[in-house]
């Protein structure tokens, strides 16, 4: 295992792990890389012929070989579980083959250089699991294997690629070569990793996650070698920088949907405040390890009185502990989950407009067949509260929120059949979304002009609405191991809409009750401006503009009953068909890696909307009335309800 356990290689591989998407937005997860992604290609013969080994610490409490304990999961394995995709298994394991178990989707193999990662995707016989001259198993690379079975690549899956560390380990990138030569070697290795990405993209992959190489010069292995060659850690770190610079440059130049992981920056951020993440800040976290390096930690190492790898960042000379893997996975998850959360911003605005329109219609129902006199005004003021609830979807997070509203308006009666009016609304809403409880706030300022017609039992109304949207405090929460990090930003937006209804009252004129079927048509456009979260931490993102359209046709029925000379009850039910029900997509990029944008799926609107409301109107005086109402709407995984109370005055 010399090649697998050697210096600089495996340190590079700090991958990804995370908090949980409640439903899977991807059909699968396919992984290509080296030991930090390896799901267990090699036999773990010291324990059992049915176990496989991975390159992280055993799960404890003994942490030792022959203890019966399995190894901790690597970050892509954890990410797959968090995405709801279930356990991930190796692609080319001799253990799996001998036991008759199905091969998995993780093609990463400990010890792979970037050239071998490329072969594991594109070459005949390209997936080779070997060590010290022994080949445990060999099969065709991923794309070759698919083609031989007459299959095509799954476009709806997530593809994960990491590598580069073993190019340092095997001296393909030689820190002792002339600087220009070593830099060229680093750039060539980065190019091979990009070739892997392009091969997947050319085969149809839509979502490709690519990890930058962590600082191989900041490992216990490099620290040990630095005792003899003091300049070596710095030289290696510089070459890692060359590798990543070339990797980012080439990724920017290809036409692929790439989700980059800035793991070097993430590790730097963790090392700045290690105690917050559960690591022992009093220890040399980059110069010592749990087991298998020159300087095994004497406080938390395997032979100490209190062995605990979770207090340390390195399991051995180059591999991170499971705790670091978890932080990296959480990071990857946060990038995937951001689009799911941000796609709800237009839905918040759309819900506010629907509440505004609903409260206005409640006024109209209370007025039904009881308009003010010709050439007279009727004003109203309405206070209300709303609640929105989004159940989790494959492509969006669960969320719920509360809000308040204040509406002012009035109508003027032109003649026996017509009246016109305006309404102004202020809506404040707070939405809590995602596994880490992100907090999104919206203030909506809405205005509606309307016209109404009532004559000979026929009635109709038309409303034109516009609004300004102020997302003044957007706090996206991210779970990173034991730390909850918040990225903040704010943005604006606007909306406009048109709504019309026409109906016929089946009751006779002068009746105490009214019952009217109606047809409706609605159109809304919501535009949310793009924005950048504050700062340039590894988790901070910039989001592009979003547009949400809604086109609905519906039918319903209204009813009103004059309970007494001063009190009336009213109710409404409608069913609407939504014609803009395509899944939204949100484009973003890391603030720390501008120019590599990625587009991920978000909220999917329901294809129908059912709404119901009830209300009461009570005449306090001849000119003053008190009104109250309750409304509820349901659209697939989204529901909304609200209550309101208002006063109406004629003058």
PDB file of N, CA and C in Angstrom, residues 330-366:
ATOM      1  N   UNK A 330     -20.970  18.506   3.729  1.00  0.00           N
ATOM      2  CA  UNK A 330     -21.940  19.549   4.044  1.00  0.00           C
ATOM      3  C   UNK A 330     -21.785  20.731   3.086  1.00  0.00           C
ATOM      4  N   UNK A 331     -20.563  21.034   2.778  1.00  0.00           N
ATOM      5  CA  UNK A 331     -20.274  22.123   1.851  1.00  0.00           C
ATOM      6  C   UNK A 331     -20.853  21.831   0.472  1.00  0.00           C
ATOM      7  N   UNK A 332     -20.593  20.632  -0.034  1.00  0.00           N
ATOM      8  CA  UNK A 332     -21.133  20.257  -1.339  1.00  0.00           C
ATOM      9  C   UNK A 332     -22.646  20.310  -1.334  1.00  0.00           C
ATOM     10  N   UNK A 333     -23.228  19.828  -0.284  1.00  0.00           N
ATOM     11  CA  UNK A 333     -24.675  19.831  -0.153  1.00  0.00           C
ATOM     12  C   UNK A 333     -25.241  21.250  -0.192  1.00  0.00           C
ATOM     13  N   UNK A 334     -24.540  22.173   0.469  1.00  0.00           N
ATOM     14  CA  UNK A 334     -25.041  23.549   0.532  1.00  0.00           C
ATOM     15  C   UNK A 334     -25.115  24.170  -0.852  1.00  0.00           C
ATOM     16  N   UNK A 335     -24.187  23.841  -1.728  1.00  0.00           N
ATOM     17  CA  UNK A 335     -24.214  24.390  -3.078  1.00  0.00           C
ATOM     18  C   UNK A 335     -25.375  23.806  -3.881  1.00  0.00           C
ATOM     19  N   UNK A 336     -25.646  22.530  -3.681  1.00  0.00           N
ATOM     20  CA  UNK A 336     -26.769  21.909  -4.374  1.00  0.00           C
ATOM     21  C   UNK A 336     -28.103  22.401  -3.834  1.00  0.00           C
ATOM     22  N   UNK A 337     -28.170  22.634  -2.522  1.00  0.00           N
ATOM     23  CA  UNK A 337     -29.425  23.042  -1.904  1.00  0.00           C
ATOM     24  C   UNK A 337     -29.773  24.502  -2.083  1.00  0.00           C
ATOM     25  N   UNK A 338     -28.779  25.338  -2.435  1.00  0.00           N
ATOM     26  CA  UNK A 338     -29.042  26.771  -2.555  1.00  0.00           C
ATOM     27  C   UNK A 338     -30.114  27.064  -3.593  1.00  0.00           C
ATOM     28  N   UNK A 339     -30.022  26.430  -4.744  1.00  0.00           N
ATOM     29  CA  UNK A 339     -31.027  26.670  -5.789  1.00  0.00           C
ATOM     30  C   UNK A 339     -32.409  26.249  -5.331  1.00  0.00           C
ATOM     31  N   UNK A 340     -32.481  25.176  -4.574  1.00  0.00           N
ATOM     32  CA  UNK A 340     -33.769  24.714  -4.075  1.00  0.00           C
ATOM     33  C   UNK A 340     -34.433  25.763  -3.187  1.00  0.00           C
ATOM     34  N   UNK A 341     -33.626  26.429  -2.379  1.00  0.00           N
ATOM     35  CA  UNK A 341     -34.167  27.447  -1.492  1.00  0.00           C
ATOM     36  C   UNK A 341     -34.461  28.749  -2.235  1.00  0.00           C
ATOM     37  N   UNK A 342     -33.520  29.198  -3.050  1.00  0.00           N
ATOM     38  CA  UNK A 342     -33.673  30.487  -3.716  1.00  0.00           C
ATOM     39  C   UNK A 342     -34.808  30.494  -4.735  1.00  0.00           C
ATOM     40  N   UNK A 343     -35.151  29.334  -5.271  1.00  0.00           N
ATOM     41  CA  UNK A 343     -36.265  29.271  -6.218  1.00  0.00           C
ATOM     42  C   UNK A 343     -37.604  29.571  -5.563  1.00  0.00           C
ATOM     43  N   UNK A 344     -37.636  29.617  -4.229  1.00  0.00           N
ATOM     44  CA  UNK A 344     -38.870  29.944  -3.520  1.00  0.00           C
ATOM     45  C   UNK A 344     -39.102  31.445  -3.401  1.00  0.00           C
ATOM     46  N   UNK A 345     -38.090  32.279  -3.710  1.00  0.00           N
ATOM     47  CA  UNK A 345     -38.273  33.719  -3.597  1.00  0.00           C
ATOM     48  C   UNK A 345     -39.412  34.229  -4.487  1.00  0.00           C
ATOM     49  N   UNK A 346     -39.470  33.855  -5.767  1.00  0.00           N
ATOM     50  CA  UNK A 346     -40.632  34.302  -6.557  1.00  0.00           C
ATOM     51  C   UNK A 346     -41.956  33.760  -6.034  1.00  0.00           C
ATOM     52  N   UNK A 347     -41.931  32.556  -5.447  1.00  0.00           N
ATOM     53  CA  UNK A 347     -43.171  31.991  -4.925  1.00  0.00           C
ATOM     54  C   UNK A 347     -43.686  32.800  -3.741  1.00  0.00           C
ATOM     55  N   UNK A 348     -42.780  33.337  -2.929  1.00  0.00           N
ATOM     56  CA  UNK A 348     -43.196  34.202  -1.837  1.00  0.00           C
ATOM     57  C   UNK A 348     -43.973  35.399  -2.373  1.00  0.00           C
ATOM     58  N   UNK A 349     -43.430  36.048  -3.414  1.00  0.00           N
ATOM     59  CA  UNK A 349     -44.094  37.217  -3.995  1.00  0.00           C
ATOM     60  C   UNK A 349     -45.429  36.849  -4.616  1.00  0.00           C
ATOM     61  N   UNK A 350     -45.469  35.718  -5.309  1.00  0.00           N
ATOM     62  CA  UNK A 350     -46.717  35.281  -5.921  1.00  0.00           C
ATOM     63  C   UNK A 350     -47.776  35.013  -4.858  1.00  0.00           C
ATOM     64  N   UNK A 351     -47.362  34.430  -3.745  1.00  0.00           N
ATOM     65  CA  UNK A 351     -48.306  34.191  -2.654  1.00  0.00           C
ATOM     66  C   UNK A 351     -48.839  35.481  -2.072  1.00  0.00           C
ATOM     67  N   UNK A 352     -47.977  36.511  -1.949  1.00  0.00           N
ATOM     68  CA  UNK A 352     -48.444  37.803  -1.447  1.00  0.00           C
ATOM     69  C   UNK A 352     -49.457  38.437  -2.392  1.00  0.00           C
ATOM     70  N   UNK A 353     -49.213  38.347  -3.694  1.00  0.00           N
ATOM     71  CA  UNK A 353     -50.165  38.912  -4.642  1.00  0.00           C
ATOM     72  C   UNK A 353     -51.500  38.181  -4.575  1.00  0.00           C
ATOM     73  N   UNK A 354     -51.470  36.864  -4.464  1.00  0.00           N
ATOM     74  CA  UNK A 354     -52.715  36.111  -4.354  1.00  0.00           C
ATOM     75  C   UNK A 354     -53.479  36.502  -3.096  1.00  0.00           C
ATOM     76  N   UNK A 355     -52.755  36.713  -1.983  1.00  0.00           N
ATOM     77  CA  UNK A 355     -53.416  37.154  -0.759  1.00  0.00           C
ATOM     78  C   UNK A 355     -54.041  38.528  -0.954  1.00  0.00           C
ATOM     79  N   UNK A 356     -53.317  39.424  -1.610  1.00  0.00           N
ATOM     80  CA  UNK A 356     -53.828  40.770  -1.894  1.00  0.00           C
ATOM     81  C   UNK A 356     -55.090  40.699  -2.748  1.00  0.00           C
ATOM     82  N   UNK A 357     -55.051  39.915  -3.803  1.00  0.00           N
ATOM     83  CA  UNK A 357     -56.216  39.774  -4.663  1.00  0.00           C
ATOM     84  C   UNK A 357     -57.375  39.120  -3.911  1.00  0.00           C
ATOM     85  N   UNK A 358     -57.052  38.134  -3.068  1.00  0.00           N
ATOM     86  CA  UNK A 358     -58.100  37.466  -2.316  1.00  0.00           C
ATOM     87  C   UNK A 358     -58.799  38.392  -1.338  1.00  0.00           C
ATOM     88  N   UNK A 359     -58.040  39.256  -0.666  1.00  0.00           N
ATOM     89  CA  UNK A 359     -58.650  40.198   0.263  1.00  0.00           C
ATOM     90  C   UNK A 359     -59.501  41.235  -0.470  1.00  0.00           C
ATOM     91  N   UNK A 360     -59.071  41.617  -1.653  1.00  0.00           N
ATOM     92  CA  UNK A 360     -59.872  42.545  -2.446  1.00  0.00           C
ATOM     93  C   UNK A 360     -61.180  41.892  -2.894  1.00  0.00           C
ATOM     94  N   UNK A 361     -61.116  40.653  -3.327  1.00  0.00           N
ATOM     95  CA  UNK A 361     -62.331  39.949  -3.734  1.00  0.00           C
ATOM     96  C   UNK A 361     -63.273  39.713  -2.559  1.00  0.00           C
ATOM     97  N   UNK A 362     -62.685  39.556  -1.370  1.00  0.00           N
ATOM     98  CA  UNK A 362     -63.531  39.421  -0.196  1.00  0.00           C
ATOM     99  C   UNK A 362     -64.359  40.686   0.022  1.00  0.00           C
ATOM    100  N   UNK A 363     -63.766  41.859  -0.253  1.00  0.00           N
ATOM    101  CA  UNK A 363     -64.531  43.105  -0.189  1.00  0.00           C
ATOM    102  C   UNK A 363     -65.666  43.111  -1.219  1.00  0.00           C
ATOM    103  N   UNK A 364     -65.373  42.625  -2.414  1.00  0.00           N
ATOM    104  CA  UNK A 364     -66.392  42.602  -3.451  1.00  0.00           C
ATOM    105  C   UNK A 364     -67.537  41.657  -3.099  1.00  0.00           C
ATOM    106  N   UNK A 365     -67.199  40.501  -2.504  1.00  0.00           N
ATOM    107  CA  UNK A 365     -68.251  39.580  -2.101  1.00  0.00           C
ATOM    108  C   UNK A 365     -69.133  40.178  -1.014  1.00  0.00           C
ATOM    109  N   UNK A 366     -68.517  40.883  -0.062  1.00  0.00           N
ATOM    110  CA  UNK A 366     -69.311  41.539   0.976  1.00  0.00           C
ATOM    111  C   UNK A 366     -70.223  42.596   0.384  1.00  0.00           C
TER     112      UNK A 366
END
